[in-house]
Amino acid sequence: ALMAGAEDKGAYPRLAQALADINSLQGVAELLEWDSEVMMPEKAAEARGKQKGALAVVLHEKETSKELGALIDEVRAHPGFDAVFSAKEKANIRDAKRNFDLATKVPVNLERRLAELTAKGYSVWAQARKENNFDVFWPVVAEWVALLREKAKFINPALKPYDVMIDQFERGMTSERIAEIFAVVKREILPLIHQISEKAQPDTSLVAHGYPTAGQETISRGVATEMGFDWKAGRLDTSVHPFTVGIHPTDVRITTRFKDNLAEAFTGVIHEAGHGLYEQGRDPEFADQPVGVPLSMGLHESQSLLWEVMVSKSRDFWRHYWPIVLKTFPHVPATASLDAAYAAINKVAPGCVRTEADEVTYHAHILLRAEIEALLLNGQGPIPDPNTLRQLWNTKMQEYLGITPATDNDGILQDVHWSEGLFGYFPSYSLGAMAACQLYQAALKAIPDLPEQIAAGKFHVLREWLREHVHSVGSLYGSLDEHLQNTIGSRVDPSVLAQFLHTKYTPLYHL
């Protein structure tokens, strides 16, 4: 009987096997990457580069093989396509086709130039940072823009180059839709930043320093456990930059860095554990298939930000955790109030550096980058000279945040993304925060006593709701808008986030 069922799907089982093999090799590549950041002895860097290179060649051959293309075509031409395949299988075939097209449309010589620039880009950026001079890095930006405009033409000549780039990280998203979304940020969030900037700041010394690593690690592991992170299918280590790698739902690795500042490491672990829960909660039946992987950078970021911002920066959360902090760290005066801690953790202040920004000012940083990237990629001819770009960056910083960076390192040189050609990646951070807020409000409707559960340190009902509405859905829907529309009834809506921020910060800053 089983064979008859398999026969009905024609070449699909063979396609699924080929896709599973590709997924396994991608897992090996991710494992090597994780090891490079966490475990590798420093002298091994050169050998590791060769291992990654050799693996990348094998992977590229599999991803672009004529056999794979033929299997995809055969399955798509199946006479009983609509009747035979489930919704998830259809989405899987759609994504296999999309991935194959992305991998095969770019000619080999352009792929090589892109790879060479990736290898060179980081070291030039690091050198420019050392000299604190954007002029040193500018030629790499110019080269990236030229190559990516060329790449975009091969992938989809009908779209603007920036739309093609965005689509790699946030599928189905366009620069027009992003402009529409960010218009709301300009209208509803930027004025809030200016209002807060005029008010007195809370004292943050309470959470700023004096927290030993051992205690931080204990409570960080504790909160990840309470969130439901499965330690038999994952681990937590330290690295220079915190990240999450989902090799398989049964092998999810998160990292953090411990400084003596309570908020940073603690919220850092919660953020990465949120990513980790998404990876562990993927549909086991499609775990090694394209449809089983997370939909987009924005949806992934919504999972980390939902836990970090909506849960761990809420008052209810600290009703449970502040007593634990007092017990774990004897240096904190027992008289230190929950109110003082809550205010300190939710300080909002414009700064030059995106990675240090709070949940309100963060969106101004993303807005600025999205506007500059669109200008660079969608422009014609050579990109503006280094001084013009520097001025543009600084002018927008002044307009959106009321500050001007004193140096390139605090300004246009601060992010690593452009050195690796990751243009179109930044918008996903803001989209993730918007989706996180909407998903949390939807969860609140479904679970009316959620704030009380959080105040009791009980997160399992929220986690199971996220399993059903996000984690296990994978890439069934073609875009973030479509996913949200189908799971909670509305597409990305920045005004929900704006409303939440106004409601939260009006009492905190006596606006």
Short mmCIF file of C-alpha atoms in Angstrom, two decimals:
data_model
loop_
_atom_site.label_atom_id
_atom_site.label_comp_id
_atom_site.label_asym_id
_atom_site.label_seq_id
_atom_site.Cartn_x
_atom_site.Cartn_y
_atom_site.Cartn_z
CA ALA A 1 0.00 0.00 0.00
CA LEU A 2 2.88 2.31 0.85
CA MET A 3 4.42 1.84 -2.57
CA ALA A 4 1.17 2.69 -4.29
CA GLY A 5 1.01 5.95 -2.31
CA ALA A 6 4.60 6.77 -3.20
CA GLU A 7 3.93 6.01 -6.86
CA ASP A 8 1.09 8.53 -6.90
CA LYS A 9 3.53 11.32 -6.14
CA GLY A 10 5.74 10.45 -9.08
CA ALA A 11 9.28 11.82 -8.72
CA TYR A 12 8.50 13.68 -5.47
CA PRO A 13 10.16 11.18 -3.07
CA ARG A 14 13.36 11.33 -5.16
CA LEU A 15 13.21 15.14 -5.11
CA ALA A 16 12.67 15.14 -1.34
CA GLN A 17 15.73 12.90 -0.90
CA ALA A 18 17.91 15.19 -3.04
CA LEU A 19 16.71 18.21 -1.04
CA ALA A 20 17.40 16.38 2.25
CA ASP A 21 20.99 15.69 1.13
CA ILE A 22 21.50 19.38 0.35
CA ASN A 23 20.06 20.28 3.76
CA SER A 24 22.47 17.86 5.48
CA LEU A 25 25.47 19.42 3.73
CA GLN A 26 24.23 22.89 4.69
CA GLY A 27 24.10 21.60 8.27
CA VAL A 28 27.75 20.54 8.03
CA ALA A 29 28.68 24.01 6.70
CA GLU A 30 26.81 25.64 9.60
CA LEU A 31 28.54 23.35 12.07
CA LEU A 32 31.96 24.37 10.71
CA GLU A 33 30.93 28.02 10.99
CA TRP A 34 29.78 27.56 14.60
CA ASP A 35 33.02 25.77 15.43
CA SER A 36 35.08 28.59 13.86
CA GLU A 37 33.40 31.11 16.17
CA VAL A 38 33.26 29.04 19.36
CA MET A 39 35.82 26.24 19.50
CA MET A 40 38.49 26.43 16.82
CA PRO A 41 42.14 26.95 17.80
CA GLU A 42 43.45 30.13 16.15
CA LYS A 43 46.14 28.43 14.07
CA ALA A 44 43.44 26.38 12.31
CA ALA A 45 41.96 29.36 10.44
CA GLU A 46 43.70 28.68 7.13
CA ALA A 47 42.86 24.98 7.08
CA ARG A 48 39.28 25.78 8.04
CA GLY A 49 39.04 28.18 5.11
CA LYS A 50 40.04 25.35 2.76
CA GLN A 51 37.54 22.96 4.36
CA LYS A 52 34.74 25.50 3.94
CA GLY A 53 35.80 26.20 0.36
CA ALA A 54 35.84 22.52 -0.61
CA LEU A 55 32.45 21.95 1.01
CA ALA A 56 30.99 25.03 -0.71
CA VAL A 57 31.99 23.61 -4.10
CA VAL A 58 30.26 20.28 -3.37
CA LEU A 59 27.18 22.07 -2.09
CA HIS A 60 27.03 24.39 -5.09
CA GLU A 61 27.30 21.41 -7.47
CA LYS A 62 24.36 19.70 -5.75
CA GLU A 63 22.27 22.87 -5.60
CA THR A 64 22.75 23.60 -9.30
CA SER A 65 22.85 20.08 -10.77
CA LYS A 66 20.91 19.34 -13.96
CA GLU A 67 19.44 16.26 -12.24
CA LEU A 68 17.91 18.42 -9.51
CA GLY A 69 16.49 20.83 -12.08
CA ALA A 70 14.98 17.93 -14.04
CA LEU A 71 13.42 16.43 -10.88
CA ILE A 72 11.83 19.77 -9.97
CA ASP A 73 10.41 20.16 -13.50
CA GLU A 74 9.10 16.59 -13.49
CA VAL A 75 7.35 17.05 -10.13
CA ARG A 76 5.87 20.42 -11.15
CA ALA A 77 4.47 18.78 -14.33
CA HIS A 78 2.80 15.93 -12.35
CA PRO A 79 -0.64 15.41 -13.94
CA GLY A 80 -2.40 15.17 -10.56
CA PHE A 81 -0.44 18.01 -8.96
CA ASP A 82 -3.38 19.76 -7.26
CA ALA A 83 -4.98 16.61 -5.91
CA VAL A 84 -1.91 14.58 -4.93
CA PHE A 85 0.23 17.04 -2.98
CA SER A 86 -0.58 18.59 0.39
CA ALA A 87 -0.31 22.36 0.93
CA LYS A 88 3.10 21.88 2.57
CA GLU A 89 4.35 19.66 -0.24
CA LYS A 90 3.25 22.24 -2.82
CA ALA A 91 5.06 24.97 -0.89
CA ASN A 92 8.10 22.68 -0.71
CA ILE A 93 8.12 22.27 -4.49
CA ARG A 94 7.67 26.04 -4.92
CA ASP A 95 10.67 26.72 -2.63
CA ALA A 96 12.82 24.05 -4.28
CA LYS A 97 12.18 25.82 -7.59
CA ARG A 98 12.90 29.23 -6.07
CA ASN A 99 16.19 28.03 -4.50
CA PHE A 100 17.25 26.30 -7.71
CA ASP A 101 16.57 29.45 -9.76
CA LEU A 102 18.51 31.62 -7.30
CA ALA A 103 21.44 29.20 -7.39
CA THR A 104 21.55 28.76 -11.17
CA LYS A 105 20.72 32.19 -12.59
CA VAL A 106 23.99 33.82 -11.58
CA PRO A 107 26.86 32.89 -13.94
CA VAL A 108 29.88 31.14 -12.44
CA ASN A 109 32.36 33.96 -13.16
CA LEU A 110 30.13 36.46 -11.33
CA GLU A 111 29.74 34.00 -8.43
CA ARG A 112 33.54 33.84 -8.24
CA ARG A 113 33.90 37.63 -8.18
CA LEU A 114 31.26 37.83 -5.44
CA ALA A 115 33.09 35.16 -3.41
CA GLU A 116 36.43 36.94 -3.83
CA LEU A 117 34.91 40.24 -2.72
CA THR A 118 33.35 38.53 0.32
CA ALA A 119 36.78 37.21 1.29
CA LYS A 120 38.42 40.61 0.82
CA GLY A 121 35.61 42.83 2.08
CA TYR A 122 35.88 42.01 5.77
CA SER A 123 39.60 42.67 6.06
CA VAL A 124 39.30 46.01 4.23
CA TRP A 125 36.42 46.99 6.55
CA ALA A 126 38.50 45.99 9.61
CA GLN A 127 41.42 48.07 8.29
CA ALA A 128 39.16 51.07 7.69
CA ARG A 129 37.86 50.70 11.26
CA LYS A 130 41.43 50.65 12.50
CA GLU A 131 42.11 53.92 10.68
CA ASN A 132 38.60 55.20 11.52
CA ASN A 133 38.27 56.31 7.90
CA PHE A 134 35.39 55.47 5.54
CA ASP A 135 37.52 56.46 2.51
CA VAL A 136 39.48 53.22 2.96
CA PHE A 137 36.31 51.10 2.80
CA TRP A 138 34.45 53.05 0.11
CA PRO A 139 35.99 51.20 -2.89
CA VAL A 140 34.62 47.91 -1.47
CA VAL A 141 31.14 49.45 -1.16
CA ALA A 142 31.38 50.73 -4.74
CA GLU A 143 32.45 47.29 -5.97
CA TRP A 144 29.65 45.54 -4.04
CA VAL A 145 27.04 47.88 -5.48
CA ALA A 146 28.29 47.31 -9.04
CA LEU A 147 28.37 43.51 -8.62
CA LEU A 148 25.01 43.31 -6.87
CA ARG A 149 23.30 45.44 -9.53
CA GLU A 150 24.72 42.97 -12.06
CA LYS A 151 23.62 39.97 -9.97
CA ALA A 152 20.11 41.41 -9.61
CA LYS A 153 19.75 41.64 -13.41
CA PHE A 154 20.46 37.93 -13.74
CA ILE A 155 18.04 36.96 -10.97
CA ASN A 156 15.12 39.15 -12.00
CA PRO A 157 15.63 41.96 -14.51
CA ALA A 158 12.00 43.08 -14.07
CA LEU A 159 12.61 44.16 -10.46
CA LYS A 160 14.60 47.04 -9.02
CA PRO A 161 18.01 45.78 -7.84
CA TYR A 162 17.24 46.62 -4.20
CA ASP A 163 14.02 44.57 -4.37
CA VAL A 164 15.97 41.55 -5.60
CA MET A 165 18.41 41.94 -2.67
CA ILE A 166 15.65 42.36 -0.06
CA ASP A 167 13.89 39.27 -1.44
CA GLN A 168 16.88 37.08 -0.52
CA PHE A 169 16.37 37.85 3.19
CA GLU A 170 12.72 38.89 3.30
CA ARG A 171 11.02 37.05 0.49
CA GLY A 172 8.08 38.76 -1.16
CA MET A 173 9.03 42.13 0.33
CA THR A 174 9.63 45.12 -1.97
CA SER A 175 11.26 48.50 -1.46
CA GLU A 176 7.86 50.13 -2.15
CA ARG A 177 6.19 48.16 0.64
CA ILE A 178 9.13 48.95 2.93
CA ALA A 179 8.84 52.67 2.12
CA GLU A 180 5.13 52.46 2.99
CA ILE A 181 5.93 50.74 6.31
CA PHE A 182 8.73 53.17 7.19
CA ALA A 183 6.50 56.17 6.42
CA VAL A 184 4.58 55.12 9.57
CA VAL A 185 7.86 54.92 11.52
CA LYS A 186 8.65 58.49 10.44
CA ARG A 187 5.17 59.69 11.33
CA GLU A 188 4.56 57.82 14.58
CA ILE A 189 7.88 56.68 16.11
CA LEU A 190 10.35 59.50 15.33
CA PRO A 191 8.23 62.10 17.22
CA LEU A 192 8.20 59.76 20.25
CA ILE A 193 12.03 59.68 20.19
CA HIS A 194 12.14 63.50 20.21
CA GLN A 195 9.62 63.69 23.08
CA ILE A 196 11.61 61.23 25.21
CA SER A 197 14.91 62.99 24.41
CA GLU A 198 13.67 66.10 26.24
CA LYS A 199 12.95 64.20 29.48
CA ALA A 200 15.17 63.24 32.42
CA GLN A 201 16.82 59.82 32.11
CA PRO A 202 16.44 57.02 34.69
CA ASP A 203 19.45 55.97 36.77
CA THR A 204 20.84 52.84 35.10
CA SER A 205 23.70 52.20 37.54
CA LEU A 206 21.54 49.52 39.17
CA VAL A 207 21.84 47.19 36.16
CA ALA A 208 24.97 48.64 34.52
CA HIS A 209 27.85 46.85 36.26
CA GLY A 210 29.09 44.57 39.01
CA TYR A 211 27.33 41.37 37.89
CA PRO A 212 29.77 38.42 37.92
CA THR A 213 29.63 36.01 34.98
CA ALA A 214 28.90 32.91 37.08
CA GLY A 215 25.66 34.35 38.43
CA GLN A 216 24.65 35.68 35.03
CA GLU A 217 25.20 32.31 33.43
CA THR A 218 23.05 30.64 36.11
CA ILE A 219 20.06 32.93 35.66
CA SER A 220 20.47 33.03 31.87
CA ARG A 221 20.38 29.23 31.66
CA GLY A 222 17.46 29.30 34.05
CA VAL A 223 15.36 31.62 31.91
CA ALA A 224 16.20 29.72 28.70
CA THR A 225 15.04 26.53 30.46
CA GLU A 226 11.81 28.19 31.61
CA MET A 227 11.21 29.41 28.06
CA GLY A 228 11.39 25.77 27.01
CA PHE A 229 14.76 25.61 25.26
CA ASP A 230 15.56 21.90 25.01
CA TRP A 231 19.11 21.25 26.31
CA LYS A 232 19.09 17.74 24.81
CA ALA A 233 18.65 19.36 21.39
CA GLY A 234 20.78 22.43 21.91
CA ARG A 235 23.59 24.15 23.79
CA LEU A 236 24.76 27.57 24.97
CA ASP A 237 28.36 28.76 24.60
CA THR A 238 30.17 32.09 24.56
CA SER A 239 31.41 33.89 21.43
CA VAL A 240 32.50 37.41 20.46
CA HIS A 241 29.17 38.11 18.73
CA PRO A 242 26.05 36.32 20.01
CA PHE A 243 24.34 34.19 17.34
CA THR A 244 22.12 31.15 16.81
CA VAL A 245 22.70 28.30 14.41
CA GLY A 246 19.93 25.80 13.68
CA ILE A 247 21.65 22.78 12.18
CA HIS A 248 18.50 20.66 12.66
CA PRO A 249 15.59 20.91 15.14
CA THR A 250 17.56 18.41 17.25
CA ASP A 251 20.79 20.45 17.12
CA VAL A 252 20.38 24.14 17.84
CA ARG A 253 23.32 26.12 19.20
CA ILE A 254 23.07 29.55 20.77
CA THR A 255 25.89 31.77 21.99
CA THR A 256 26.19 34.86 24.15
CA ARG A 257 28.87 37.07 25.67
CA PHE A 258 28.93 37.96 29.35
CA LYS A 259 29.83 41.49 30.39
CA ASP A 260 29.31 42.73 33.93
CA ASN A 261 26.19 44.57 32.75
CA LEU A 262 23.08 42.58 33.78
CA ALA A 263 20.78 43.66 30.98
CA GLU A 264 23.11 42.85 28.08
CA ALA A 265 23.93 39.18 28.67
CA PHE A 266 20.58 38.32 30.19
CA THR A 267 18.50 39.85 27.38
CA GLY A 268 21.10 38.53 24.90
CA VAL A 269 20.47 34.94 26.00
CA ILE A 270 16.70 35.48 25.92
CA HIS A 271 17.02 36.92 22.39
CA GLU A 272 19.07 33.97 21.10
CA ALA A 273 16.88 31.43 22.94
CA GLY A 274 13.90 32.95 21.08
CA HIS A 275 15.67 32.20 17.79
CA GLY A 276 16.54 28.78 19.20
CA LEU A 277 12.92 27.91 20.05
CA TYR A 278 11.93 28.68 16.45
CA GLU A 279 14.61 26.29 15.18
CA GLN A 280 13.72 23.55 17.71
CA GLY A 281 10.01 23.95 16.99
CA ARG A 282 10.21 23.36 13.24
CA ASP A 283 7.96 20.65 11.77
CA PRO A 284 9.86 17.32 12.23
CA GLU A 285 8.20 15.84 9.13
CA PHE A 286 9.74 18.57 6.92
CA ALA A 287 12.84 19.32 9.02
CA ASP A 288 15.26 18.67 6.15
CA GLN A 289 13.10 20.24 3.42
CA PRO A 290 12.96 23.85 2.16
CA VAL A 291 9.38 24.33 3.44
CA GLY A 292 10.44 23.29 6.95
CA VAL A 293 12.99 26.05 7.40
CA PRO A 294 12.18 29.48 8.86
CA LEU A 295 10.37 31.74 6.39
CA SER A 296 12.50 34.89 6.50
CA MET A 297 14.96 36.96 8.49
CA GLY A 298 12.07 39.16 9.66
CA LEU A 299 9.99 36.27 10.99
CA HIS A 300 13.11 34.80 12.66
CA GLU A 301 13.85 38.17 14.27
CA SER A 302 10.22 38.39 15.42
CA GLN A 303 10.81 35.27 17.51
CA SER A 304 13.89 36.63 19.26
CA LEU A 305 12.32 40.06 19.74
CA LEU A 306 9.01 38.71 20.99
CA TRP A 307 10.83 37.08 23.92
CA GLU A 308 13.40 39.84 24.40
CA VAL A 309 11.19 42.92 24.07
CA MET A 310 7.57 41.90 24.56
CA VAL A 311 8.33 39.42 27.37
CA SER A 312 11.65 40.18 29.07
CA LYS A 313 11.38 43.97 29.02
CA SER A 314 7.87 43.89 30.47
CA ARG A 315 7.04 44.76 34.07
CA ASP A 316 5.35 41.39 34.58
CA PHE A 317 8.54 39.53 33.68
CA TRP A 318 10.54 41.46 36.28
CA ARG A 319 7.93 40.80 38.96
CA HIS A 320 9.19 37.21 38.69
CA TYR A 321 12.87 37.83 37.94
CA TRP A 322 13.84 40.78 40.14
CA PRO A 323 13.64 38.73 43.37
CA ILE A 324 15.79 36.07 41.64
CA VAL A 325 18.35 38.76 40.71
CA LEU A 326 18.41 40.00 44.32
CA LYS A 327 19.00 36.45 45.55
CA THR A 328 21.67 35.63 42.92
CA PHE A 329 23.69 38.85 43.25
CA PRO A 330 24.29 39.83 46.89
CA HIS A 331 25.91 43.14 45.82
CA VAL A 332 22.53 44.54 44.72
CA PRO A 333 21.00 46.36 47.72
CA ALA A 334 17.90 44.49 48.94
CA THR A 335 16.10 47.84 48.97
CA ALA A 336 16.56 48.26 45.18
CA SER A 337 13.03 48.47 43.86
CA LEU A 338 11.39 46.65 40.99
CA ASP A 339 10.31 50.07 39.64
CA ALA A 340 13.90 51.31 39.52
CA ALA A 341 15.05 48.14 37.75
CA TYR A 342 12.17 48.29 35.25
CA ALA A 343 12.93 51.95 34.42
CA ALA A 344 16.67 51.24 34.05
CA ILE A 345 16.12 48.27 31.74
CA ASN A 346 13.81 50.37 29.57
CA LYS A 347 15.99 53.44 29.18
CA VAL A 348 15.55 55.16 25.80
CA ALA A 349 18.28 57.48 24.55
CA PRO A 350 19.47 58.31 21.03
CA GLY A 351 22.99 57.03 20.32
CA CYS A 352 25.20 56.69 17.28
CA VAL A 353 25.58 52.90 17.33
CA ARG A 354 22.78 50.63 16.06
CA THR A 355 23.77 47.55 18.07
CA GLU A 356 23.55 49.52 21.31
CA ALA A 357 20.18 51.11 20.46
CA ASP A 358 17.02 50.59 22.51
CA GLU A 359 13.69 49.33 21.14
CA VAL A 360 12.43 52.84 20.25
CA THR A 361 15.47 54.47 18.62
CA TYR A 362 16.48 51.25 16.81
CA HIS A 363 13.99 51.90 14.02
CA ALA A 364 15.58 55.26 13.15
CA HIS A 365 18.89 53.42 12.56
CA ILE A 366 17.18 50.92 10.24
CA LEU A 367 15.23 53.63 8.39
CA LEU A 368 18.47 55.47 7.61
CA ARG A 369 20.21 52.33 6.33
CA ALA A 370 17.27 51.22 4.18
CA GLU A 371 17.10 54.66 2.55
CA ILE A 372 20.83 54.74 1.80
CA GLU A 373 20.84 51.15 0.47
CA ALA A 374 17.91 51.88 -1.86
CA LEU A 375 19.71 54.97 -3.13
CA LEU A 376 22.94 53.01 -3.77
CA LEU A 377 21.43 49.94 -5.44
CA ASN A 378 18.59 51.52 -7.40
CA GLY A 379 20.72 54.42 -8.59
CA GLN A 380 22.26 54.54 -12.05
CA GLY A 381 25.97 54.92 -12.71
CA PRO A 382 28.72 55.37 -10.11
CA ILE A 383 27.80 55.66 -6.44
CA PRO A 384 28.28 58.99 -4.60
CA ASP A 385 31.84 59.73 -3.41
CA PRO A 386 32.86 58.87 0.19
CA ASN A 387 32.35 62.38 1.49
CA THR A 388 28.85 62.71 0.04
CA LEU A 389 27.84 59.36 1.59
CA ARG A 390 29.35 60.30 4.96
CA GLN A 391 27.44 63.63 4.88
CA LEU A 392 24.23 61.85 3.91
CA TRP A 393 24.60 59.41 6.83
CA ASN A 394 25.37 62.18 9.33
CA THR A 395 22.56 64.43 8.09
CA LYS A 396 20.00 61.64 8.45
CA MET A 397 21.34 60.81 11.95
CA GLN A 398 20.82 64.44 12.92
CA GLU A 399 17.35 64.55 11.41
CA TYR A 400 16.08 61.25 12.83
CA LEU A 401 17.91 61.04 16.17
CA GLY A 402 19.14 64.56 16.85
CA ILE A 403 22.82 63.54 16.98
CA THR A 404 25.76 63.59 14.58
CA PRO A 405 28.47 60.89 14.76
CA ALA A 406 31.86 62.38 15.65
CA THR A 407 33.81 59.68 13.74
CA ASP A 408 33.27 57.21 10.90
CA ASN A 409 33.49 54.26 13.31
CA ASP A 410 30.45 55.60 15.15
CA GLY A 411 28.81 56.45 11.83
CA ILE A 412 28.90 54.96 8.35
CA LEU A 413 31.65 52.43 9.20
CA GLN A 414 29.93 50.77 12.15
CA ASP A 415 28.23 47.75 10.56
CA VAL A 416 29.91 44.66 9.17
CA HIS A 417 27.01 43.92 6.78
CA TRP A 418 28.17 45.87 3.72
CA SER A 419 31.63 44.27 3.87
CA GLU A 420 29.92 40.92 3.15
CA GLY A 421 27.55 42.33 0.53
CA LEU A 422 24.52 42.00 2.82
CA PHE A 423 22.53 44.84 1.27
CA GLY A 424 18.80 44.47 1.90
CA TYR A 425 19.26 42.74 5.25
CA PHE A 426 18.64 45.70 7.58
CA PRO A 427 14.88 46.16 7.00
CA SER A 428 14.24 42.67 8.42
CA TYR A 429 15.28 43.87 11.89
CA SER A 430 12.47 46.44 12.01
CA LEU A 431 9.96 44.16 10.30
CA GLY A 432 10.78 41.57 12.96
CA ALA A 433 10.00 44.00 15.78
CA MET A 434 6.69 44.92 14.13
CA ALA A 435 5.72 41.28 13.64
CA ALA A 436 6.79 40.45 17.22
CA CYS A 437 4.44 43.10 18.58
CA GLN A 438 1.53 41.91 16.42
CA LEU A 439 2.10 38.25 17.27
CA TYR A 440 2.29 39.08 20.97
CA GLN A 441 -0.98 41.05 20.83
CA ALA A 442 -2.62 38.09 19.05
CA ALA A 443 -1.27 35.71 21.71
CA LEU A 444 -2.66 38.03 24.39
CA LYS A 445 -6.12 37.82 22.82
CA ALA A 446 -5.88 34.02 22.79
CA ILE A 447 -4.39 33.79 26.31
CA PRO A 448 -6.06 36.52 28.41
CA ASP A 449 -4.11 35.70 31.60
CA LEU A 450 -0.73 35.73 29.82
CA PRO A 451 0.64 38.66 31.91
CA GLU A 452 -0.11 36.70 35.13
CA GLN A 453 1.56 33.59 33.68
CA ILE A 454 4.66 35.63 32.79
CA ALA A 455 4.73 37.17 36.28
CA ALA A 456 4.78 33.61 37.65
CA GLY A 457 7.66 32.61 35.32
CA LYS A 458 5.39 30.31 33.31
CA PHE A 459 5.98 30.55 29.57
CA HIS A 460 4.82 27.19 28.22
CA VAL A 461 1.36 28.34 27.03
CA LEU A 462 2.91 31.23 25.06
CA ARG A 463 5.58 28.92 23.65
CA GLU A 464 2.98 26.39 22.47
CA TRP A 465 0.97 29.19 20.86
CA LEU A 466 4.13 30.26 18.97
CA ARG A 467 4.80 26.62 17.99
CA GLU A 468 1.43 26.49 16.31
CA HIS A 469 1.37 29.97 14.73
CA VAL A 470 5.03 30.35 13.74
CA HIS A 471 7.59 27.59 14.40
CA SER A 472 5.84 24.58 12.88
CA VAL A 473 4.40 26.58 9.95
CA GLY A 474 7.87 26.92 8.43
CA SER A 475 7.82 28.52 4.96
CA LEU A 476 4.29 27.47 4.03
CA TYR A 477 3.33 31.04 3.11
CA GLY A 478 5.26 32.99 0.50
CA SER A 479 6.04 36.12 2.52
CA LEU A 480 5.95 37.68 5.98
CA ASP A 481 2.80 39.64 5.06
CA GLU A 482 1.10 36.44 3.87
CA HIS A 483 2.20 34.47 6.94
CA LEU A 484 0.79 37.06 9.35
CA GLN A 485 -2.39 37.47 7.29
CA ASN A 486 -3.03 33.72 7.42
CA THR A 487 -2.07 33.10 11.06
CA ILE A 488 -3.25 36.23 12.91
CA GLY A 489 -5.43 38.00 10.34
CA SER A 490 -3.39 41.08 9.38
CA ARG A 491 -0.19 41.77 7.46
CA VAL A 492 2.79 43.75 8.80
CA ASP A 493 1.31 46.78 10.57
CA PRO A 494 3.83 49.25 12.04
CA SER A 495 1.10 51.27 13.77
CA VAL A 496 0.55 48.37 16.22
CA LEU A 497 4.19 48.72 17.30
CA ALA A 498 3.95 52.53 17.41
CA GLN A 499 0.85 52.30 19.62
CA PHE A 500 2.55 49.80 21.93
CA LEU A 501 5.63 52.03 22.31
CA HIS A 502 3.53 55.12 23.04
CA THR A 503 1.46 53.25 25.64
CA LYS A 504 4.55 51.79 27.30
CA TYR A 505 6.78 54.86 27.39
CA THR A 506 4.22 57.58 28.16
CA PRO A 507 4.12 56.66 31.90
CA LEU A 508 7.83 55.73 32.04
CA TYR A 509 8.90 59.16 30.80
CA HIS A 510 5.88 61.20 32.04
CA LEU A 511 5.15 62.37 28.49
#
